[in-house]
PDB file of C-alpha atoms in Angstrom:
ATOM      1  CA  ASP A   1      -4.404  -4.900 -12.497  1.00 62.00           C
ATOM      2  CA  ALA A   2      -6.204  -4.542  -9.407  1.00 65.00           C
ATOM      3  CA  LYS A   3      -8.722  -7.307  -8.593  1.00 84.00           C
ATOM      4  CA  THR A   4     -11.204  -5.011  -6.888  1.00 93.00           C
ATOM      5  CA  THR A   5     -13.858  -2.657  -7.960  1.00 94.00           C
ATOM      6  CA  GLN A   6     -14.857   0.467  -5.567  1.00 96.00           C
ATOM      7  CA  PRO A   7     -16.855   3.631  -6.323  1.00 97.00           C
ATOM      8  CA  THR A   8     -14.623   6.687  -6.951  1.00 95.00           C
ATOM      9  CA  SER A   9     -15.924   8.682  -4.047  1.00 97.00           C
ATOM     10  CA  MET A  10     -18.397   8.812  -1.343  1.00 97.00           C
ATOM     11  CA  ASP A  11     -19.621  11.377   1.249  1.00 97.00           C
ATOM     12  CA  CYS A  12     -20.512  10.796   4.805  1.00 96.00           C
ATOM     13  CA  ALA A  13     -21.713  12.956   7.620  1.00 97.00           C
ATOM     14  CA  GLU A  14     -19.629  13.288  10.586  1.00 97.00           C
ATOM     15  CA  GLY A  15     -20.713  10.930  13.366  1.00 96.00           C
ATOM     16  CA  ARG A  16     -22.565   8.809  10.940  1.00 97.00           C
ATOM     17  CA  ALA A  17     -21.455   5.264   9.956  1.00 97.00           C
ATOM     18  CA  ALA A  18     -19.538   5.125   6.703  1.00 98.00           C
ATOM     19  CA  ASN A  19     -20.024   2.098   4.463  1.00 98.00           C
ATOM     20  CA  LEU A  20     -17.537   1.630   1.925  1.00 98.00           C
ATOM     21  CA  PRO A  21     -18.206  -1.339  -0.569  1.00 97.00           C
ATOM     22  CA  CYS A  22     -15.817  -3.191  -2.729  1.00 97.00           C
ATOM     23  CA  ASN A  23     -16.357  -5.879  -5.393  1.00 96.00           C
ATOM     24  CA  HIS A  24     -13.881  -8.916  -5.855  1.00 93.00           C
ATOM     25  CA  SER A  25     -15.792 -11.296  -7.913  1.00 93.00           C
ATOM     26  CA  THR A  26     -12.867 -13.118  -8.920  1.00 90.00           C
ATOM     27  CA  ILE A  27     -11.311 -13.533  -5.474  1.00 91.00           C
ATOM     28  CA  SER A  28      -9.447 -16.892  -5.188  1.00 87.00           C
ATOM     29  CA  GLY A  29     -10.038 -19.328  -2.085  1.00 87.00           C
ATOM     30  CA  ASN A  30      -6.735 -18.495  -0.558  1.00 84.00           C
ATOM     31  CA  GLU A  31      -6.900 -14.747  -0.986  1.00 87.00           C
ATOM     32  CA  TYR A  32      -7.859 -12.531   1.724  1.00 89.00           C
ATOM     33  CA  VAL A  33      -9.528  -9.162   1.517  1.00 92.00           C
ATOM     34  CA  TYR A  34      -7.275  -6.142   3.041  1.00 92.00           C
ATOM     35  CA  TRP A  35      -8.272  -2.556   3.436  1.00 95.00           C
ATOM     36  CA  TYR A  36      -5.848   0.263   3.839  1.00 94.00           C
ATOM     37  CA  ARG A  37      -6.204   3.909   3.702  1.00 95.00           C
ATOM     38  CA  GLN A  38      -4.248   7.008   2.830  1.00 94.00           C
ATOM     39  CA  ILE A  39      -4.695  10.139   4.220  1.00 93.00           C
ATOM     40  CA  HIS A  40      -3.421  13.149   2.241  1.00 86.00           C
ATOM     41  CA  SER A  41      -0.074  11.935   0.764  1.00 80.00           C
ATOM     42  CA  GLN A  42       0.961   9.888   3.705  1.00 90.00           C
ATOM     43  CA  GLY A  43       2.078   6.330   3.471  1.00 92.00           C
ATOM     44  CA  PRO A  44      -0.910   3.678   3.442  1.00 92.00           C
ATOM     45  CA  GLN A  45      -2.187   2.729   6.650  1.00 92.00           C
ATOM     46  CA  TYR A  46      -3.563  -0.851   7.362  1.00 91.00           C
ATOM     47  CA  ILE A  47      -6.887  -0.994   8.582  1.00 94.00           C
ATOM     48  CA  ILE A  48      -8.318  -4.440   8.521  1.00 93.00           C
ATOM     49  CA  HIS A  49      -8.447  -7.546   6.734  1.00 91.00           C
ATOM     50  CA  GLY A  50     -10.280 -11.033   6.514  1.00 91.00           C
ATOM     51  CA  LEU A  51     -10.875 -14.351   4.920  1.00 91.00           C
ATOM     52  CA  LYS A  52     -14.622 -15.130   4.983  1.00 90.00           C
ATOM     53  CA  ASN A  53     -15.936 -14.388   8.449  1.00 85.00           C
ATOM     54  CA  ASN A  54     -16.826 -10.924   9.599  1.00 93.00           C
ATOM     55  CA  GLU A  55     -14.143  -9.054  11.225  1.00 95.00           C
ATOM     56  CA  THR A  56     -13.788  -6.131  13.841  1.00 96.00           C
ATOM     57  CA  ASN A  57     -11.125  -4.141  15.417  1.00 94.00           C
ATOM     58  CA  GLU A  58     -10.636  -0.723  17.060  1.00 94.00           C
ATOM     59  CA  MET A  59     -10.825   1.050  13.827  1.00 93.00           C
ATOM     60  CA  ALA A  60     -13.397  -0.719  11.522  1.00 97.00           C
ATOM     61  CA  SER A  61     -15.574  -3.765  10.939  1.00 98.00           C
ATOM     62  CA  LEU A  62     -15.368  -5.765   7.819  1.00 98.00           C
ATOM     63  CA  ILE A  63     -18.495  -7.588   6.246  1.00 97.00           C
ATOM     64  CA  ILE A  64     -17.704 -10.340   3.581  1.00 96.00           C
ATOM     65  CA  THR A  65     -20.557 -11.738   1.880  1.00 96.00           C
ATOM     66  CA  GLU A  66     -20.886 -15.563   2.008  1.00 94.00           C
ATOM     67  CA  ASP A  67     -19.798 -16.026  -1.607  1.00 94.00           C
ATOM     68  CA  ARG A  68     -16.783 -13.675  -0.882  1.00 95.00           C
ATOM     69  CA  LYS A  69     -17.382 -11.640  -4.168  1.00 95.00           C
ATOM     70  CA  SER A  70     -17.881  -8.433  -2.297  1.00 96.00           C
ATOM     71  CA  SER A  71     -17.263  -6.835   0.828  1.00 96.00           C
ATOM     72  CA  THR A  72     -18.024  -3.731   3.133  1.00 97.00           C
ATOM     73  CA  LEU A  73     -15.680  -1.536   5.251  1.00 98.00           C
ATOM     74  CA  ILE A  74     -17.673  -0.016   8.027  1.00 98.00           C
ATOM     75  CA  LEU A  75     -16.424   3.064   9.867  1.00 97.00           C
ATOM     76  CA  PRO A  76     -18.784   3.135  12.891  1.00 96.00           C
ATOM     77  CA  HIS A  77     -18.575   6.640  13.695  1.00 95.00           C
ATOM     78  CA  ALA A  78     -16.804   8.731  10.983  1.00 96.00           C
ATOM     79  CA  THR A  79     -14.847  11.838  12.073  1.00 96.00           C
ATOM     80  CA  LEU A  80     -13.397  14.449   9.823  1.00 96.00           C
ATOM     81  CA  ARG A  81     -10.055  12.783  10.254  1.00 95.00           C
ATOM     82  CA  ASP A  82     -11.301   9.638   8.500  1.00 97.00           C
ATOM     83  CA  THR A  83     -11.407  11.770   5.296  1.00 97.00           C
ATOM     84  CA  ALA A  84      -8.898   9.628   3.080  1.00 97.00           C
ATOM     85  CA  VAL A  85      -8.561   7.363   0.124  1.00 95.00           C
ATOM     86  CA  TYR A  86      -9.811   3.775   1.145  1.00 97.00           C
ATOM     87  CA  TYR A  87      -8.230   0.752  -0.929  1.00 95.00           C
ATOM     88  CA  CYS A  88      -9.770  -2.495  -0.930  1.00 95.00           C
ATOM     89  CA  ILE A  89      -6.882  -5.332  -1.998  1.00 91.00           C
ATOM     90  CA  VAL A  90      -7.181  -8.837  -2.193  1.00 89.00           C
ATOM     91  CA  ARG A  91      -4.165 -11.105  -1.666  1.00 82.00           C
ATOM     92  CA  VAL A  92      -2.408 -14.208  -0.387  1.00 74.00           C
ATOM     93  CA  PRO A  93      -1.167 -13.388   3.049  1.00 67.00           C
ATOM     94  CA  TYR A  94       2.471 -15.040   2.446  1.00 64.00           C
ATOM     95  CA  GLY A  95       5.531 -14.647   0.827  1.00 60.00           C
ATOM     96  CA  GLY A  96       6.486 -14.124  -2.808  1.00 60.00           C
ATOM     97  CA  SER A  97       5.067 -12.210  -5.528  1.00 64.00           C
ATOM     98  CA  GLN A  98       1.574 -13.579  -4.777  1.00 62.00           C
ATOM     99  CA  GLY A  99       1.720 -11.597  -1.590  1.00 68.00           C
ATOM    100  CA  ASN A 100       2.480  -8.255  -3.334  1.00 78.00           C
ATOM    101  CA  LEU A 101      -0.321  -5.521  -2.802  1.00 81.00           C
ATOM    102  CA  ILE A 102      -1.892  -4.503  -6.212  1.00 82.00           C
ATOM    103  CA  PHE A 103      -3.445  -1.001  -5.672  1.00 84.00           C
ATOM    104  CA  GLY A 104      -6.494   0.237  -7.562  1.00 85.00           C
ATOM    105  CA  LYS A 105      -7.532   3.990  -7.367  1.00 86.00           C
ATOM    106  CA  GLY A 106      -9.563   3.363  -4.228  1.00 93.00           C
ATOM    107  CA  THR A 107     -12.676   5.460  -2.944  1.00 96.00           C
ATOM    108  CA  LYS A 108     -11.981   8.936  -1.682  1.00 96.00           C
ATOM    109  CA  LEU A 109     -14.214   9.260   1.431  1.00 98.00           C
ATOM    110  CA  SER A 110     -15.110  12.750   2.528  1.00 97.00           C
ATOM    111  CA  VAL A 111     -16.412  13.237   5.962  1.00 97.00           C
ATOM    112  CA  LYS A 112     -18.331  16.517   6.345  1.00 96.00           C
ATOM    113  CA  PRO A 113     -19.444  18.344   9.380  1.00 95.00           C
TER     114      PRO A 113
ATOM    115  CA  ASN B   1      10.770   1.172  17.032  1.00 54.00           C
ATOM    116  CA  ALA B   2      11.037   3.272  13.962  1.00 66.00           C
ATOM    117  CA  GLY B   3       9.090   0.978  11.603  1.00 91.00           C
ATOM    118  CA  VAL B   4       9.899   1.818   7.960  1.00 95.00           C
ATOM    119  CA  THR B   5      12.141   4.883   7.559  1.00 96.00           C
ATOM    120  CA  GLN B   6      12.833   6.626   4.140  1.00 97.00           C
ATOM    121  CA  THR B   7      15.207   9.175   3.358  1.00 97.00           C
ATOM    122  CA  PRO B   8      15.165  11.772   1.784  1.00 97.00           C
ATOM    123  CA  LYS B   9      11.760  13.149   2.199  1.00 96.00           C
ATOM    124  CA  PHE B  10      12.230  15.637  -0.694  1.00 97.00           C
ATOM    125  CA  GLN B  11      14.710  15.668  -3.447  1.00 97.00           C
ATOM    126  CA  VAL B  12      14.719  17.946  -6.714  1.00 97.00           C
ATOM    127  CA  LEU B  13      16.937  16.107  -9.363  1.00 97.00           C
ATOM    128  CA  LYS B  14      18.039  17.357 -12.901  1.00 97.00           C
ATOM    129  CA  THR B  15      17.315  15.212 -15.906  1.00 98.00           C
ATOM    130  CA  GLY B  16      20.076  12.521 -16.230  1.00 97.00           C
ATOM    131  CA  GLN B  17      21.385  12.788 -12.616  1.00 97.00           C
ATOM    132  CA  SER B  18      21.330   9.650 -10.619  1.00 96.00           C
ATOM    133  CA  MET B  19      20.394   9.139  -6.929  1.00 96.00           C
ATOM    134  CA  THR B  20      19.441   6.822  -4.557  1.00 98.00           C
ATOM    135  CA  LEU B  21      16.441   6.381  -2.086  1.00 98.00           C
ATOM    136  CA  GLN B  22      17.144   4.994   1.084  1.00 98.00           C
ATOM    137  CA  CYS B  23      14.711   2.531   2.875  1.00 98.00           C
ATOM    138  CA  ALA B  24      15.432   0.948   6.012  1.00 97.00           C
ATOM    139  CA  GLN B  25      13.200  -1.079   8.575  1.00 95.00           C
ATOM    140  CA  ASP B  26      13.897  -2.309  12.035  1.00 93.00           C
ATOM    141  CA  MET B  27      11.344  -5.087  12.254  1.00 89.00           C
ATOM    142  CA  ASN B  28      13.399  -7.860  10.788  1.00 89.00           C
ATOM    143  CA  HIS B  29      10.936  -8.350   8.202  1.00 89.00           C
ATOM    144  CA  GLU B  30      12.065 -10.512   5.118  1.00 87.00           C
ATOM    145  CA  TYR B  31       9.797  -9.008   2.569  1.00 88.00           C
ATOM    146  CA  MET B  32      10.383  -5.279   1.284  1.00 91.00           C
ATOM    147  CA  SER B  33       9.076  -3.284  -1.860  1.00 93.00           C
ATOM    148  CA  TRP B  34       9.132  -0.135  -3.420  1.00 96.00           C
ATOM    149  CA  TYR B  35       5.987   1.837  -4.967  1.00 95.00           C
ATOM    150  CA  ARG B  36       5.534   4.950  -6.640  1.00 96.00           C
ATOM    151  CA  GLN B  37       2.332   7.012  -6.853  1.00 94.00           C
ATOM    152  CA  ASP B  38       1.360   9.663  -9.309  1.00 92.00           C
ATOM    153  CA  PRO B  39      -1.150  12.600  -8.942  1.00 84.00           C
ATOM    154  CA  GLY B  40      -4.591  10.943  -8.611  1.00 79.00           C
ATOM    155  CA  MET B  41      -3.438   7.414  -8.923  1.00 82.00           C
ATOM    156  CA  GLY B  42      -3.069   4.238  -6.782  1.00 84.00           C
ATOM    157  CA  LEU B  43       0.409   2.894  -5.821  1.00 89.00           C
ATOM    158  CA  ARG B  44       2.136   0.898  -8.441  1.00 92.00           C
ATOM    159  CA  LEU B  45       4.837  -1.723  -7.568  1.00 92.00           C
ATOM    160  CA  ILE B  46       8.293  -1.089  -8.694  1.00 95.00           C
ATOM    161  CA  HIS B  47      10.658  -3.726  -7.266  1.00 95.00           C
ATOM    162  CA  TYR B  48      10.505  -6.009  -4.383  1.00 91.00           C
ATOM    163  CA  SER B  49      12.620  -8.474  -2.391  1.00 91.00           C
ATOM    164  CA  VAL B  50      11.642 -11.658  -0.492  1.00 86.00           C
ATOM    165  CA  GLY B  51      14.875 -11.528   1.496  1.00 87.00           C
ATOM    166  CA  ALA B  52      18.414 -10.501   1.643  1.00 91.00           C
ATOM    167  CA  GLY B  53      20.097 -11.279  -1.843  1.00 93.00           C
ATOM    168  CA  ILE B  54      16.802 -11.727  -3.722  1.00 92.00           C
ATOM    169  CA  THR B  55      15.026  -9.073  -5.751  1.00 94.00           C
ATOM    170  CA  ASP B  56      12.369  -9.162  -8.483  1.00 92.00           C
ATOM    171  CA  GLN B  57      10.478  -6.764 -10.683  1.00 92.00           C
ATOM    172  CA  GLY B  58       7.026  -5.496 -10.187  1.00 90.00           C
ATOM    173  CA  GLU B  59       4.748  -3.589 -12.484  1.00 89.00           C
ATOM    174  CA  VAL B  60       6.719  -0.519 -13.318  1.00 93.00           C
ATOM    175  CA  PRO B  61      10.532  -1.341 -12.905  1.00 95.00           C
ATOM    176  CA  ASN B  62      11.952   0.359 -15.918  1.00 95.00           C
ATOM    177  CA  GLY B  63      14.628   3.172 -14.978  1.00 96.00           C
ATOM    178  CA  TYR B  64      15.071   1.762 -11.518  1.00 97.00           C
ATOM    179  CA  ASN B  65      17.638  -0.667  -9.855  1.00 97.00           C
ATOM    180  CA  VAL B  66      17.586  -2.299  -6.357  1.00 97.00           C
ATOM    181  CA  SER B  67      19.752  -4.482  -4.101  1.00 96.00           C
ATOM    182  CA  ARG B  68      19.193  -6.175  -0.863  1.00 96.00           C
ATOM    183  CA  SER B  69      22.716  -6.862   0.845  1.00 96.00           C
ATOM    184  CA  THR B  70      21.104  -7.024   4.235  1.00 96.00           C
ATOM    185  CA  THR B  71      17.473  -7.628   5.729  1.00 94.00           C
ATOM    186  CA  GLU B  72      17.176  -3.990   7.272  1.00 96.00           C
ATOM    187  CA  ASP B  73      18.080  -2.110   3.927  1.00 97.00           C
ATOM    188  CA  PHE B  74      16.403  -1.884   0.392  1.00 98.00           C
ATOM    189  CA  PRO B  75      17.850   1.190  -1.512  1.00 98.00           C
ATOM    190  CA  LEU B  76      16.156   2.213  -4.655  1.00 98.00           C
ATOM    191  CA  ARG B  77      18.499   3.680  -7.435  1.00 98.00           C
ATOM    192  CA  LEU B  78      17.867   5.972 -10.423  1.00 96.00           C
ATOM    193  CA  LEU B  79      20.570   5.793 -12.943  1.00 92.00           C
ATOM    194  CA  SER B  80      19.502   8.416 -15.085  1.00 96.00           C
ATOM    195  CA  ALA B  81      16.606  10.462 -13.860  1.00 96.00           C
ATOM    196  CA  ALA B  82      13.646  11.417 -16.340  1.00 97.00           C
ATOM    197  CA  PRO B  83      10.680  13.873 -15.812  1.00 96.00           C
ATOM    198  CA  SER B  84       8.520  10.927 -15.871  1.00 95.00           C
ATOM    199  CA  GLN B  85      10.167   9.696 -12.771  1.00 97.00           C
ATOM    200  CA  THR B  86       8.594  12.677 -11.084  1.00 97.00           C
ATOM    201  CA  SER B  87       6.407  10.970  -8.212  1.00 97.00           C
ATOM    202  CA  VAL B  88       6.157   9.923  -4.592  1.00 97.00           C
ATOM    203  CA  TYR B  89       7.932   6.885  -3.714  1.00 98.00           C
ATOM    204  CA  PHE B  90       6.722   4.624  -0.931  1.00 97.00           C
ATOM    205  CA  CYS B  91       8.763   1.802   0.716  1.00 97.00           C
ATOM    206  CA  ALA B  92       6.868  -1.010   2.547  1.00 93.00           C
ATOM    207  CA  SER B  93       7.783  -4.200   4.398  1.00 91.00           C
ATOM    208  CA  ARG B  94       6.320  -7.042   6.030  1.00 85.00           C
ATOM    209  CA  GLU B  95       6.931 -10.535   7.403  1.00 77.00           C
ATOM    210  CA  THR B  96       6.586 -13.405   4.568  1.00 66.00           C
ATOM    211  CA  VAL B  97       5.582 -16.418   6.411  1.00 54.00           C
ATOM    212  CA  VAL B  98       3.102 -15.398   8.998  1.00 55.00           C
ATOM    213  CA  SER B  99      -0.553 -15.830   7.647  1.00 51.00           C
ATOM    214  CA  GLY B 100      -2.503 -12.735   7.601  1.00 52.00           C
ATOM    215  CA  ASN B 101       0.765 -10.398   7.921  1.00 67.00           C
ATOM    216  CA  THR B 102       0.321  -6.653   7.667  1.00 78.00           C
ATOM    217  CA  ILE B 103       2.464  -4.508   5.493  1.00 84.00           C
ATOM    218  CA  TYR B 104       3.845  -1.495   6.884  1.00 89.00           C
ATOM    219  CA  PHE B 105       4.695   1.813   4.710  1.00 93.00           C
ATOM    220  CA  GLY B 106       6.886   4.431   5.119  1.00 95.00           C
ATOM    221  CA  GLU B 107       6.079   8.183   4.939  1.00 94.00           C
ATOM    222  CA  GLY B 108       7.066   8.736   1.325  1.00 96.00           C
ATOM    223  CA  SER B 109       9.838  10.321  -0.635  1.00 97.00           C
ATOM    224  CA  TRP B 110       8.855  13.175  -2.868  1.00 96.00           C
ATOM    225  CA  LEU B 111      11.089  13.317  -5.855  1.00 97.00           C
ATOM    226  CA  THR B 112      10.867  15.846  -8.690  1.00 97.00           C
ATOM    227  CA  VAL B 113      13.110  15.588 -12.032  1.00 97.00           C
ATOM    228  CA  VAL B 114      13.332  18.720 -13.788  1.00 97.00           C
TER     229      VAL B 114
END
């Protein structure tokens, strides 16, 4: 089973920041938090990942709480093309079955004009 | 650099027929895997491989076979297709030993079993 809990759906106004929460209260010390998104029925696309420090790249920012039991993905200026299902996944970042991605149902983000 | 390539993109099968979904990657990744996605659901792991000659079962392996004779290819075989196997199938690959490695997905193969 997925180790994360996410809201089923969220709306965001175009141009505003989208903040997607994720709970992972049973995360282990060696597990990273990964975010992927899936637009329409395309293959999932990697967004960002982190261990315990906040991370930022050209797509998004990831804020992880100090106790690592929850995190928030931030899309700073959402566009209509960011409408997608967003998956929060915890996993170890190396080989074997421990490194498998286990998907939940994700959050359906709808960006509205 | 093509990444992860899946073929065919669309396929219709009759119940009981067999077929193979092809997956190839050109990134020299050791790890490859197959997922299926049913309507309104997240992806579920079918089989995975951590290197040539090594395969293992995921969450929903029944009705599917895999083999890994080369690093590049990881075909998924349906021996006797059933309507319950109607789904979208995604292949994925990644490095295994690099910390924080990213998993790359193919564009999907839409399979309908009638």
